Each structure stands twice: as structure tokens, then as C-alpha cells.
Amino acid sequence: LTRPKLQKAVTLVETGLERDITPRQREILEVLRRQGSDIWLSELLRLCNASSTTLKALEQKGYIVIEEREMLRQEQGVLQVADEPKTLTAAQLQAVETITQLDGCDRVLLHGVTGSGKTEVYLQAIAPILRQGKSALVLVPEIGLTPQLTDRFRARFGSKVRVYHSALSDGERYDTWRQMLLGEPQVVIGTRSAIFAPLPRLGVIILDEEHDSSFKQDSPIPTYHARTVAQWRSELENCPLVLGSATPSLESWVSIRSQKSEVRSQKSFTPTPHTPHPTPHTPLTTHHPSTHYLSLPERIQSRPLPPVEVVDMRQEIQEGNRSIFSRSLLEALQQLQARGQQGILFIHRRGHSTFVSCRSCGYVLECPACDVSLSYHHTEEGAPQLLRCHYCNYSQSHPRNCPECGSPYLKFFGSGTQRVAQEITRLFPQLRTIRFDSDTTRTKGAHRTLLTQFANKEADLLIGTQMLTKGLDLPQVTLIGVVAADGLLHLPDYRAAERAFQTLTQVAGRAGRGDDPGRVILQTYTPDHPVIQAVQQHEYEGFVAAELQQRVALNYPPHGRLILLRLSSVETTAVEQTAQAIASYLNNYMTPGWEILGPAPANILRVANRYRWQILLKIAPDLQPVLPDWQQVRSLCPANVSLTIDVDPLNLM
């Protein structure tokens, strides 16, 4: 049970009659005065190098009071130098003016290219809200974003800023939650669960990088999307909702935008009949919220977007280069070292190698609990080679011989962040590297530590996964290298193209945010792919138009609705039979506009020794279906089969 943390504090009692004290005791009282006459006991003992006996004597003489007080447990950031509001561009100024004049639960899509200053817009829009005695809630997709964003907010708003996310200790969450309840004007920065923060006087909700799939919780249940909950809460609280992104989700784009001619318009309009996540209940307010599209089409100080050079890796192989780095990227890394600049290498997988295979018989080492291959993870030089499952975290040492044929010829295939870092060290021993992925940021404070080291130029290259793409502002970075873009393109998911475009555009946007121009080198085996072409040309609207055509044709969101039923069990027969029974039951509710896909095995049938099946319900746009009795559906599941119902799923794999 989490309780308030109590700690002893010392308070100076000013009497003016300090005659019966020793020189040592007088020294302690002087330290107390310099500290504001109030200090924690442990801190005073440290500063004075004194004993508790000496302080007890002072208390008995009536010069100090020692008492237990509550000590608030909060995420401690680095002390920030006070920051003043920046001069805004014309587009930023128009955005701030529009947001501060919003009425009720109006919604805004702030579409700003990478480096256009969206965070400064948030800061200047929040300032008047705090002056009105209200609070602001700012959501970010990843914990890794909170240190950098929190530092900027604390430099502007000081102690009014609080942090709330799952990496806090139970005590820190408990105390932060209680401070929110006080109703004092404050800014709460957190991940998706912070949407439930108990702020009594909420003045604005901001979702930064609103397109990010991390805002959706699909496990454990209940499943929800923070953007949907934010929309409902803005209506409950009658406060504005601001969605910010350089690559808005198609749901937000369709919901906020109605016609291409309104690209630069700040006018309100009635949204299309479909909303991406409509509630089945009666609207929470009678006020019909207005929607606004705000564009930040240029970077601050008119800095150009970095040119994207697409390298055809097929051509590299034909010309004899079998390295994971193209000749163009190798040359750029050499120049980086010579010029003393910094760069980022992006690879979509962590670990060393994607899988391990026998070159004699073709056997692939797989997880005994999941239907996936084991990935090789390098720990340190001389340590046992470790194979790990990225789904259930099973691990084993790397065998010397093939378990199938006994051959010693086992080879690592594919590349992860570890292998990229090793290759860089081999090719460029003078380049200092930092690896930034979920393996290196497991410990508390690791995100801040690694980013601070890089910002302080203690490393030349930052090598990481998607965590690098999410809003990080690193002005000193001039080079971005995408080692293998193809791993993002060919996934069995209708959202694969959208996610690939967003990820590649976001990572490209880390370059050239400072005074020096940026450069992006994107390596791929499919240079003519529409996503690659759109990223190269920084063409968001063209990509969206083509992608929406496909979604409309197939009734996929945002022009249709999906409900995904996930079933799992340790018994393969039980889960298959249950899926068949539920699909038969649902067929009784089928009306025009409904479609059942499945039941079918999940893309990865077995995870953690549980067999998984899926049923996907597709609902045509603008159709108000008669939903089945979900309690009846659940009653069809035996005790050894679990069922999760996910409305508007983002992950179908």
C-alpha cells in the first residue's frame, strides 16, 4: 500500500537570545539561516557534518524544531536556466492566437513540418491558461520524449510542471496524483495513461506526435486510444484539444480537413459525417465543437528541409559492395568525422541479428514458446553469445553446433542496432557511438542520460530504433542514415505504408535543425516504392491522397470501422473451435455493410505458449450497426480461452 513519505525536517526558531550555545552549535544555526531557516534533517547533517546529538541539544534549548513532514516524491529533472518566450514566425503567431481564442471543446490539428517550432507554440499557448488559474495536459507517445520536453517546459514554467508516466516509482506516481488533485495551475506531461490525470480545472489538452501508435493501448485490456479519450475528455471538461504532428494520422486528417483547398485556411468547418472514433453514447455536450486546421509549412529561421538521397542497395551489390552501408553513407560518415559534426543512424530493429541459421541444412533457431526466430544479442566482448525472443523474452546461449544436423556453420542474418554499432566501430574506430533502443534505456533515467551525453557532444553518432523518430530536437545533427528502410514497408498490415512514411519522414526531420544544413541518406532495395518517393520529395499530401484511395476501396479506416476479436489459449484445438463458434454466432448479426474476415490464425500463431486466433469485423462508413451481445459472445469462450475485443485496432498482426 502506497502512503505519503514522511521525513524529519529542521526549522530554525529565531529568539535573538543565543547565549548558551557552543561555537559548533552557532555554526549550525548560521547554516540554517543561509538555507532559509528550514531544511531536511538529513541535508543539514550532510552540510554541517554534524551528529544528531548536537541537533537534539539545540532542540532542547528551544532554538530549532525537529518534526516529521511529508516529502513529495517527484521525478527530478536537471535544474534549468529560465527561458524566455521566443520570437514567433507569422505562422506560429497565427497558430498561438487561434489556439488561445478557441471556444469550449474546439479541436485543432497543428500540422507543422519537422523543426517548425510546434513546441514553442504549445508553450506560448499554455502561458495564458496558467495565468487564468487553469491547468494544461500534454501527452507524448514515448517515455523517452519526456526528459527533453520536460526540461523545456520547466525552463519556461518552473515548478508548475509535473511528469506522469509508467517509469515513475509507485511513490512518485502517488504523490504526483495527489498534487494534481489540489487544483493549482500546473502543466502535466505524460504518456497515454496521463489522459486520466485528475486535473480539476483543465484548460487545454495537447497530443504531441498525435499520429504515433504508442497512444493506443491494446494490451492489457481495456483497450483504448488516448486520442479518442482526449476528445471525450475535452468535451467533458469543455476545453480545447490540440493535435500536433508533422505527419498527421489519416484519421485526424480526414476528421479535421474537408477539402484540399483549405490547406492554409484557419477557418472552421463542419467535419465529414464519419468521425474516426465516435462514441456509441449520446454526445457529452450540446455544444458542437468547431475544428481548425493550422499549418506551419516552414522551419524556423527559414531553414530548409534536408535533401533525401535514396540509395539503391541492389546497385551497390551489383558493383561489389556487400557492406550494410552504401558507399554514399560511408563517405558521409568519413566527412562527419573530419568535420567534427554529429549524425544519427536509424535501424528499425534492436539486437545484433534478426535470426540465426545453419548454412548446411537451413535450420533456423526458434523460440520454444513462440513461432518466431530467436534474435542474437551481443552483450560484451568475451561474454557468452545470447539468443533472445523479442515477444516473450526467452533467452538461451548460442549453440556451437546446429541442433538439427550438428554442423558448426551457424550464421547470423539481418541487422539490428548492435550489429550496426559494431560495424561502425570496426570501420571508424575514432567515431564515438551511443546506442539508443529499448535494450539500453531499460533503467530509470537512461533516456535522459544518453540524450544529455549526445547533446554534450560526448558521442558523434546516435544509433537507434523508432525511439529516435519521436520528436527529439537535436540541433547539432547534420547527417541521418537510414540503414534499411525496407523492413518497414512489407508488413502484413493495411497501415504499413502510412507507418513507414511517418517513421521515415520523422527520422529524416532530425537533420538540419540547427545552423548547419542537414543531409539524409536512405538505403533501400525498392527505390521506386511510393512511400520512398513521397519521403524523398517531402510530399505528405500526395501520399495521403493515394493512400486514402486504397482505404476507401477496401472500407478500411478512416473510411470504415474495424473491430478485432483476439482469442488465445494454451490449447490449440480449444482456441480454434471457440473462434469458429464465435464467428458462426456473429454471422447471425450480419447486415449489409458488415463483413467478417476469419476466423484465422494470427500472423504469429504462438506467443509465450499461447495459440492465437483472430476475427476481424469490417463495418462500412456511415453505417450504424446493430452490435451483437458481447456478453453472449464471451459466454462462448471456455475457461481456458481468453478473448479481447479491440475497437478500432491499430495492430492487426
XYZ file of C-alpha atoms in Angstrom:
653
model
C 0.000 0.000 0.000
C 1.483 3.345 -1.089
C 1.468 6.024 1.605
C 2.826 9.569 1.979
C 6.571 9.590 2.599
C 7.497 11.216 5.920
C 10.911 12.626 6.673
C 12.336 14.694 9.528
C 12.752 18.420 8.886
C 14.533 21.113 10.928
C 13.088 24.610 11.422
C 15.009 27.491 12.989
C 13.293 29.306 15.860
C 14.577 32.910 15.944
C 14.865 34.015 19.592
C 17.657 36.575 19.400
C 18.969 35.257 22.750
C 21.509 32.688 21.616
C 23.941 32.956 24.541
C 24.100 29.446 25.935
C 25.334 27.676 22.806
C 28.695 26.332 21.744
C 30.599 27.640 18.689
C 29.706 24.393 16.883
C 26.010 24.888 17.603
C 26.218 28.521 16.450
C 27.771 27.352 13.180
C 24.824 25.007 12.624
C 22.331 27.826 13.225
C 24.153 30.013 10.685
C 23.905 27.250 8.083
C 20.173 27.014 8.815
C 19.744 30.776 8.277
C 21.562 30.606 4.937
C 19.261 27.755 3.862
C 16.119 29.777 4.583
C 15.618 28.574 8.191
C 14.011 25.333 7.005
C 15.760 22.206 5.782
C 15.524 18.421 5.790
C 17.384 16.868 8.732
C 19.484 14.578 6.515
C 20.551 17.531 4.364
C 21.544 19.619 7.405
C 23.597 16.749 8.843
C 25.381 16.439 5.491
C 26.090 20.168 5.135
C 27.384 20.596 8.683
C 28.977 17.174 9.073
C 27.227 17.164 12.452
C 25.707 14.460 14.623
C 22.062 14.068 15.551
C 23.089 14.500 19.225
C 24.241 18.073 18.564
C 20.918 18.891 16.871
C 18.989 17.256 19.697
C 20.754 19.583 22.177
C 19.754 22.621 20.096
C 16.158 21.410 20.057
C 16.154 21.002 23.863
C 17.381 24.600 24.204
C 14.469 25.765 22.009
C 16.491 27.076 19.044
C 15.238 24.562 16.490
C 12.218 22.322 15.975
C 12.618 18.816 14.550
C 9.412 17.298 13.192
C 8.230 14.810 10.615
C 6.823 16.233 7.392
C 5.651 14.784 4.136
C 8.325 14.686 1.455
C 6.862 14.736 -2.030
C 8.316 12.137 -4.369
C 8.635 13.621 -7.851
C 10.611 12.911 -10.991
C 13.702 15.068 -10.603
C 14.928 16.784 -13.729
C 18.062 18.808 -14.325
C 17.924 22.354 -12.943
C 17.031 24.545 -15.912
C 18.052 28.103 -16.682
C 14.963 30.311 -17.001
C 13.793 30.551 -20.593
C 12.022 33.479 -22.225
C 9.373 33.176 -24.965
C 10.900 33.099 -28.450
C 10.022 35.437 -31.292
C 7.426 33.656 -33.409
C 7.166 33.302 -37.148
C 3.997 34.571 -38.791
C 2.579 31.041 -38.978
C 3.457 30.322 -35.342
C 1.903 33.598 -34.225
C -1.306 32.846 -36.093
C -1.386 29.368 -34.523
C -0.936 30.724 -30.978
C -3.601 33.383 -31.499
C -6.062 30.809 -32.846
C -5.458 28.331 -30.002
C -5.761 30.969 -27.271
C -9.071 32.172 -28.738
C -10.663 28.725 -29.011
C -14.119 28.327 -27.556
C -15.210 25.357 -25.457
C -14.154 21.936 -26.728
C -12.926 23.048 -30.159
C -10.374 20.819 -31.869
C -7.192 21.849 -33.679
C -4.849 19.958 -35.970
C -1.450 21.681 -35.806
C 0.344 20.372 -38.894
C 3.919 21.594 -38.792
C 6.889 20.226 -40.705
C 9.742 18.869 -38.601
C 11.630 21.744 -36.983
C 8.812 24.268 -37.477
C 8.541 25.101 -33.764
C 5.412 23.276 -32.610
C 6.724 23.062 -29.032
C 7.122 26.841 -28.827
C 3.515 27.174 -29.981
C 2.442 24.847 -27.158
C 4.447 26.851 -24.609
C 3.047 30.223 -25.612
C -0.498 28.878 -25.869
C -0.287 27.366 -22.361
C 1.080 30.504 -20.646
C -2.233 32.463 -20.622
C -4.092 29.335 -19.468
C -1.870 29.116 -16.370
C -2.426 32.825 -15.698
C -6.162 32.107 -15.683
C -5.623 29.599 -12.876
C -6.196 26.577 -15.123
C -4.011 23.593 -15.978
C -2.678 22.019 -19.172
C -2.240 18.354 -20.060
C 0.473 17.490 -22.611
C 0.688 13.903 -23.885
C 3.701 12.405 -25.662
C 3.923 8.915 -27.195
C 7.097 7.648 -25.504
C 8.732 7.986 -22.093
C 11.942 8.773 -23.960
C 10.431 12.076 -25.091
C 9.530 13.287 -21.606
C 13.014 14.355 -20.360
C 13.724 16.699 -23.257
C 10.201 18.111 -23.361
C 10.026 18.406 -19.576
C 13.292 20.358 -19.498
C 11.908 22.897 -21.971
C 8.671 23.268 -20.060
C 10.427 23.597 -16.682
C 12.720 26.268 -18.103
C 9.572 28.224 -19.006
C 7.138 27.365 -16.180
C 9.394 26.195 -13.334
C 7.815 24.172 -10.521
C 4.383 24.206 -12.173
C 5.485 21.283 -14.387
C 4.804 17.697 -13.306
C 5.598 14.401 -15.017
C 3.403 11.293 -15.043
C 4.271 8.007 -16.761
C 4.789 4.317 -16.033
C 8.531 4.605 -15.356
C 7.907 6.556 -12.146
C 8.017 4.679 -8.867
C 4.753 3.916 -7.088
C 5.547 6.658 -4.581
C 6.271 9.238 -7.294
C 3.000 8.429 -9.077
C 1.095 8.546 -5.785
C 2.440 11.971 -4.782
C 2.101 13.435 -8.290
C -1.514 12.221 -8.450
C -2.320 13.883 -5.107
C -0.714 17.168 -6.196
C -2.888 17.194 -9.306
C -5.994 16.925 -7.140
C -5.154 20.222 -5.408
C -6.374 22.104 -8.470
C -3.441 24.526 -8.600
C -2.459 25.745 -12.095
C 0.068 23.253 -13.445
C 1.323 21.516 -16.585
C 1.245 17.715 -16.548
C 3.430 15.973 -19.150
C 2.940 12.261 -19.606
C 2.336 9.270 -21.813
C -1.069 7.857 -22.766
C -2.166 6.932 -19.216
C -1.832 10.598 -18.201
C -5.046 11.313 -20.117
C -6.790 10.167 -16.922
C -4.862 12.661 -14.740
C -7.260 14.240 -12.172
C -6.841 17.906 -13.066
C -9.931 19.743 -11.725
C -9.528 22.908 -13.855
C -8.295 21.701 -17.221
C -7.704 24.484 -19.748
C -6.252 22.589 -22.733
C -5.245 19.071 -23.819
C -2.314 18.700 -26.241
C -1.295 15.474 -28.009
C 2.185 15.908 -29.424
C 3.065 13.492 -32.277
C -0.622 12.560 -32.319
C -0.076 10.105 -35.190
C 2.021 7.764 -33.068
C 0.655 4.263 -32.487
C 2.013 4.304 -28.915
C -1.082 6.306 -27.951
C -3.116 3.119 -28.465
C -3.220 0.547 -25.681
C -4.109 -2.898 -26.947
C -2.696 -4.930 -24.071
C -3.589 -5.325 -21.284
C -7.297 -4.608 -21.516
C -9.161 -2.326 -21.518
C -8.028 -1.225 -24.944
C -8.257 2.486 -25.699
C -6.700 5.202 -27.822
C -5.525 8.251 -25.885
C -6.616 10.483 -28.767
C -10.180 9.176 -28.520
C -10.256 9.569 -24.739
C -8.752 13.052 -25.101
C -11.585 14.031 -27.448
C -14.187 12.764 -24.994
C -12.469 14.451 -22.071
C -12.204 17.776 -23.877
C -15.984 17.629 -24.260
C -16.472 16.699 -20.598
C -14.138 19.477 -19.423
C -15.288 21.902 -22.149
C -11.658 22.660 -23.039
C -9.822 22.709 -26.395
C -7.939 19.728 -27.834
C -4.772 20.354 -29.876
C -3.357 17.558 -32.052
C 0.180 18.238 -33.250
C 2.267 16.356 -35.814
C 4.482 16.692 -38.856
C 2.777 13.598 -40.291
C -0.829 13.576 -39.020
C -2.701 10.295 -38.833
C -5.184 9.714 -41.638
C -7.965 9.629 -39.012
C -7.151 13.161 -37.836
C -6.574 14.396 -41.375
C -9.965 13.205 -42.602
C -11.730 14.316 -39.429
C -10.283 17.854 -39.393
C -9.814 18.520 -43.105
C -12.686 18.511 -45.573
C -11.259 19.876 -48.842
C -7.802 20.209 -50.309
C -8.449 23.891 -50.995
C -8.351 24.539 -47.243
C -4.685 23.632 -46.879
C -3.685 27.039 -45.473
C -7.105 28.004 -44.135
C -7.660 28.781 -40.463
C -11.460 28.713 -40.821
C -13.721 26.301 -39.008
C -15.897 23.879 -40.884
C -18.275 21.016 -40.202
C -16.383 17.708 -40.302
C -17.337 14.870 -42.574
C -20.127 12.612 -41.282
C -17.603 9.973 -40.262
C -15.540 10.565 -37.138
C -12.569 8.291 -36.517
C -13.607 7.113 -33.065
C -17.265 8.015 -32.458
C -18.764 7.158 -29.119
C -21.883 4.970 -29.164
C -23.360 7.125 -26.428
C -25.210 10.411 -26.557
C -22.825 13.350 -27.184
C -21.262 14.577 -23.971
C -22.057 18.225 -24.689
C -24.724 20.070 -26.590
C -22.062 22.452 -27.932
C -20.937 21.356 -31.411
C -17.161 21.769 -31.370
C -15.507 23.664 -34.186
C -12.463 22.221 -35.921
C -9.427 24.172 -37.107
C -6.502 23.308 -39.342
C -3.295 25.216 -38.551
C -0.287 24.885 -40.815
C 3.386 25.519 -40.038
C 4.757 24.888 -43.541
C 8.323 26.112 -42.936
C 11.065 25.522 -40.420
C 12.006 28.296 -38.036
C 14.519 30.815 -39.405
C 13.546 29.546 -42.880
C 15.910 26.584 -42.579
C 15.423 24.162 -45.490
C 14.175 20.638 -45.084
C 17.096 18.239 -45.576
C 17.501 16.705 -49.040
C 16.842 12.944 -49.043
C 19.260 10.861 -51.108
C 17.810 7.435 -51.963
C 20.444 4.737 -52.473
C 19.513 1.593 -54.417
C 21.208 -1.235 -52.494
C 20.685 -3.611 -55.422
C 23.053 -1.458 -57.436
C 25.530 -1.460 -54.542
C 25.621 -5.275 -54.561
C 25.998 -5.402 -58.353
C 29.016 -3.129 -58.043
C 30.644 -5.319 -55.423
C 29.679 -3.552 -52.186
C 28.293 -6.155 -49.762
C 28.537 -3.966 -46.674
C 25.400 -2.937 -44.760
C 26.494 0.637 -45.547
C 26.336 2.117 -49.031
C 29.361 3.901 -50.434
C 27.484 7.183 -50.147
C 26.822 6.638 -46.436
C 30.398 5.531 -45.805
C 31.673 8.705 -47.456
C 29.273 10.830 -45.406
C 30.463 9.164 -42.184
C 34.066 9.915 -43.112
C 33.155 13.572 -43.696
C 31.274 13.633 -40.400
C 34.403 12.558 -38.599
C 36.577 15.052 -40.452
C 34.217 17.995 -39.787
C 33.550 17.131 -36.167
C 29.791 17.016 -36.718
C 27.166 14.620 -35.375
C 24.821 12.147 -37.018
C 22.090 9.582 -36.435
C 21.853 6.068 -37.865
C 18.359 4.588 -37.864
C 17.668 0.850 -37.981
C 14.192 -0.462 -37.241
C 15.348 -3.488 -35.188
C 17.229 -3.737 -31.917
C 19.688 -6.507 -31.142
C 22.530 -7.747 -33.320
C 20.995 -10.079 -35.909
C 17.414 -10.885 -36.849
C 17.886 -14.656 -36.907
C 20.491 -17.401 -36.805
C 20.510 -20.088 -39.495
C 22.550 -23.185 -40.295
C 24.367 -22.836 -43.618
C 24.456 -26.619 -44.023
C 20.805 -27.623 -43.581
C 18.976 -24.254 -43.395
C 17.648 -24.817 -39.844
C 16.618 -21.562 -38.105
C 16.843 -21.340 -34.314
C 13.383 -20.540 -32.963
C 11.851 -19.676 -29.601
C 10.413 -22.805 -27.915
C 7.417 -20.786 -26.674
C 6.699 -18.644 -29.764
C 6.561 -19.190 -33.518
C 9.347 -16.694 -34.171
C 13.072 -16.908 -34.696
C 15.479 -16.012 -31.924
C 17.490 -12.821 -32.354
C 21.157 -12.632 -31.478
C 22.068 -10.092 -28.801
C 25.684 -9.199 -28.190
C 26.346 -8.358 -24.528
C 30.067 -7.609 -24.245
C 33.373 -8.853 -25.570
C 34.163 -12.302 -24.247
C 30.679 -12.855 -22.826
C 28.547 -15.849 -23.946
C 26.597 -15.191 -27.130
C 22.925 -14.740 -26.244
C 19.826 -15.514 -28.324
C 16.591 -13.804 -27.262
C 12.914 -13.804 -28.219
C 11.508 -10.298 -28.675
C 7.976 -11.500 -27.844
C 8.257 -13.497 -24.591
C 11.855 -12.532 -23.619
C 13.012 -16.161 -23.560
C 16.791 -16.358 -23.868
C 19.417 -19.044 -24.339
C 23.105 -19.210 -25.097
C 24.155 -19.556 -28.709
C 24.877 -23.233 -29.548
C 28.215 -24.200 -31.060
C 26.583 -26.654 -33.448
C 23.298 -26.832 -35.328
C 20.698 -28.653 -33.166
C 19.333 -30.272 -36.337
C 22.394 -31.580 -38.203
C 25.323 -30.896 -35.883
C 27.046 -28.576 -38.345
C 29.279 -25.872 -36.818
C 28.379 -23.453 -39.612
C 25.800 -21.193 -37.980
C 25.477 -17.730 -39.472
C 23.848 -14.507 -38.289
C 21.403 -12.902 -40.745
C 19.845 -9.445 -40.713
C 20.998 -6.357 -38.853
C 19.987 -4.702 -35.610
C 21.283 -1.717 -33.666
C 24.040 -3.773 -32.038
C 25.456 -5.005 -35.329
C 25.336 -1.513 -36.842
C 27.219 -0.163 -33.816
C 29.832 -2.939 -34.125
C 30.359 -2.258 -37.828
C 30.787 1.467 -37.174
C 33.400 0.730 -34.505
C 35.244 -1.571 -36.913
C 35.161 0.827 -39.868
C 35.505 4.115 -37.979
C 37.292 3.431 -34.676
C 37.559 7.168 -33.968
C 33.786 7.728 -34.111
C 32.190 7.612 -30.669
C 28.762 5.954 -30.667
C 25.735 5.781 -28.368
C 23.102 3.101 -28.866
C 19.554 4.314 -28.155
C 16.994 1.499 -28.079
C 14.834 -0.384 -25.575
C 17.821 -2.515 -24.525
C 19.956 0.482 -23.495
C 17.150 2.535 -21.922
C 15.660 -0.025 -19.529
C 16.959 1.621 -16.348
C 15.387 4.692 -14.808
C 16.835 7.929 -16.146
C 18.641 6.200 -19.027
C 16.786 8.216 -21.701
C 17.900 11.498 -20.168
C 21.460 10.300 -19.548
C 22.068 9.102 -23.112
C 20.486 12.143 -24.772
C 22.407 14.501 -22.472
C 25.673 12.766 -23.355
C 24.910 13.159 -27.054
C 23.821 16.795 -26.666
C 27.080 17.492 -24.813
C 28.977 16.064 -27.814
C 30.321 13.095 -25.850
C 29.485 10.994 -28.922
C 29.495 11.514 -32.680
C 26.801 9.019 -33.694
C 23.459 8.109 -32.149
C 22.366 4.645 -33.329
C 18.792 3.676 -32.573
C 15.323 2.456 -33.431
C 11.945 4.201 -33.745
C 12.599 5.908 -30.416
C 14.792 8.344 -32.360
C 11.923 9.467 -34.581
C 9.605 10.773 -31.875
C 10.080 14.493 -31.579
C 13.690 14.661 -30.409
C 15.231 18.085 -31.023
C 18.976 17.740 -31.619
C 20.117 20.896 -33.482
C 23.715 19.699 -33.882
C 22.757 16.703 -36.062
C 23.632 17.162 -39.736
C 23.543 13.572 -41.048
C 20.771 10.978 -40.948
C 21.422 7.485 -42.272
C 18.517 5.053 -42.714
C 20.317 1.719 -42.872
C 17.446 -0.455 -44.149
C 14.138 1.182 -44.994
C 12.577 -1.968 -46.474
C 11.895 -3.580 -43.111
C 9.153 -1.000 -42.568
C 7.460 -1.385 -45.955
C 6.475 -5.006 -46.396
C 4.445 -5.851 -43.302
C 1.105 -7.740 -43.340
C -0.896 -4.725 -42.163
C -3.020 -2.246 -44.092
C -1.320 0.581 -42.146
C 2.212 -0.466 -43.151
C 2.620 2.253 -45.799
C 1.296 5.005 -43.507
C 3.551 3.955 -40.639
C 6.589 3.649 -42.900
C 6.018 7.119 -44.347
C 5.561 8.637 -40.878
C 8.626 6.918 -39.430
C 10.945 7.766 -42.323
C 9.715 11.370 -42.541
C 10.124 11.845 -38.813
C 13.643 10.400 -38.694
C 14.663 12.477 -41.721
C 13.385 15.526 -39.873
C 16.042 15.135 -37.163
C 18.648 16.520 -39.598
C 19.463 20.164 -40.231
C 17.538 21.657 -37.306
C 20.496 23.865 -36.351
C 22.627 26.330 -38.265
C 24.367 23.688 -40.404
C 22.410 22.156 -43.295
C 21.245 18.564 -42.988
C 21.566 15.534 -45.231
C 19.574 12.292 -45.282
C 20.785 9.043 -46.902
C 18.049 6.435 -47.226
C 19.131 2.897 -48.190
C 16.558 0.617 -49.815
C 16.135 -2.300 -52.214
C 12.879 -0.762 -53.575
C 13.709 2.845 -54.507
C 10.575 3.155 -56.685
C 8.188 2.307 -53.841
C 5.540 5.081 -53.460
C 6.451 5.579 -49.792
C 10.142 6.063 -50.598
C 9.281 8.525 -53.376
C 6.961 10.522 -51.084
C 9.581 10.681 -48.314
C 12.239 11.838 -50.783
C 10.016 14.655 -52.028
C 8.659 15.596 -48.550
C 5.232 15.094 -50.122
C 2.735 14.436 -47.323
C -0.465 15.428 -49.117
C 0.336 13.438 -52.243
C 1.000 10.348 -50.175
C -2.214 10.838 -48.181
C -4.322 11.226 -51.326
C -3.013 7.954 -52.786
C -3.313 6.084 -49.502
C -6.879 7.256 -48.891
C -7.944 5.966 -52.304
C -6.917 2.458 -51.265
C -8.593 2.783 -47.863
C -11.873 3.906 -49.462
C -11.835 0.993 -51.911
C -11.433 -1.549 -49.099
C -13.524 0.133 -46.359
C -10.506 0.472 -44.097
C -10.188 3.322 -41.558
C -10.657 6.209 -41.685
C -13.363 5.332 -44.269
C -14.642 2.343 -42.335
C -14.619 0.824 -38.880
C -12.882 -2.284 -37.562
C -13.480 -4.472 -34.527
C -10.834 -7.106 -33.838
C -11.536 -10.138 -31.673
C -8.347 -11.740 -30.365
C -8.566 -15.218 -28.860
C -5.745 -17.119 -27.192
C -5.251 -20.351 -25.274
C -2.599 -22.871 -24.367
C -4.815 -25.441 -26.123
C -4.575 -25.121 -29.889
C -7.795 -27.070 -30.545
C -9.793 -25.132 -27.951
C -8.947 -21.703 -29.348
C -9.648 -22.771 -32.955
C -13.039 -24.290 -32.081
C -14.000 -21.251 -29.994
C -13.080 -18.910 -32.849
C -15.284 -20.941 -35.207
C -18.197 -20.839 -32.727
C -17.963 -17.073 -32.236
C -17.741 -16.465 -35.990
C -20.912 -18.547 -36.500
C -22.701 -16.570 -33.781
C -21.629 -13.234 -35.312
C -22.908 -14.300 -38.732
C -26.439 -14.013 -37.322
C -25.900 -10.258 -36.942
C -24.563 -9.664 -40.412
C -26.426 -6.940 -42.291
C -25.426 -5.078 -45.463
C -22.271 -3.132 -44.744
C -20.853 -5.744 -42.364
C -18.095 -8.160 -43.291
C -16.421 -10.912 -41.260
C -12.803 -11.770 -42.041
C -11.786 -15.033 -40.421
C -11.540 -16.728 -38.104
C -7.885 -17.151 -38.945
C -4.636 -17.825 -37.097
C -2.796 -14.667 -36.028
C 0.230 -13.681 -38.077
C 2.364 -15.242 -35.337
C 0.268 -18.186 -34.199
C 2.011 -18.954 -30.908
C 3.399 -16.408 -28.413
C 4.503 -17.409 -24.900
C 2.996 -20.879 -25.459
C -0.438 -19.412 -26.172
C -2.054 -20.096 -29.548
C -3.771 -17.062 -31.074
C -6.681 -16.710 -33.485
C -8.430 -13.601 -34.767
C -11.788 -12.478 -36.155
C -11.935 -9.108 -37.879
C -15.238 -7.267 -38.319
C -15.304 -4.613 -41.041
C -18.076 -2.039 -40.956
C -18.843 0.252 -43.889
C -18.589 4.018 -43.313
C -21.664 5.895 -42.073
C -23.295 2.627 -41.033
C -24.756 2.396 -37.535
C -24.605 -1.369 -36.984
C -26.676 -3.374 -34.533
C -23.889 -4.653 -32.311
C -24.016 -8.227 -31.067
C -24.493 -9.074 -27.414
C -20.859 -9.098 -26.303
C -21.736 -10.887 -23.061
C -23.190 -13.682 -25.172
C -20.012 -13.704 -27.267
C -17.888 -14.025 -24.132
C -20.089 -16.844 -22.850
C -18.986 -18.902 -25.868
C -15.416 -18.867 -24.520
C -14.490 -21.769 -22.229
C -12.383 -21.067 -19.156
C -9.132 -21.898 -20.951
C -9.714 -19.397 -23.812
C -9.283 -15.639 -23.343
C -10.999 -13.057 -25.537
C -10.054 -9.424 -26.144
C -12.359 -7.113 -28.105
C -10.438 -4.225 -29.662
C -12.484 -1.469 -31.338
C -10.515 0.465 -33.972
C -7.357 -1.683 -33.638
C -4.057 -0.263 -34.830
C -2.195 -3.559 -34.809
C -3.602 -6.490 -36.794
C -0.518 -8.701 -36.536
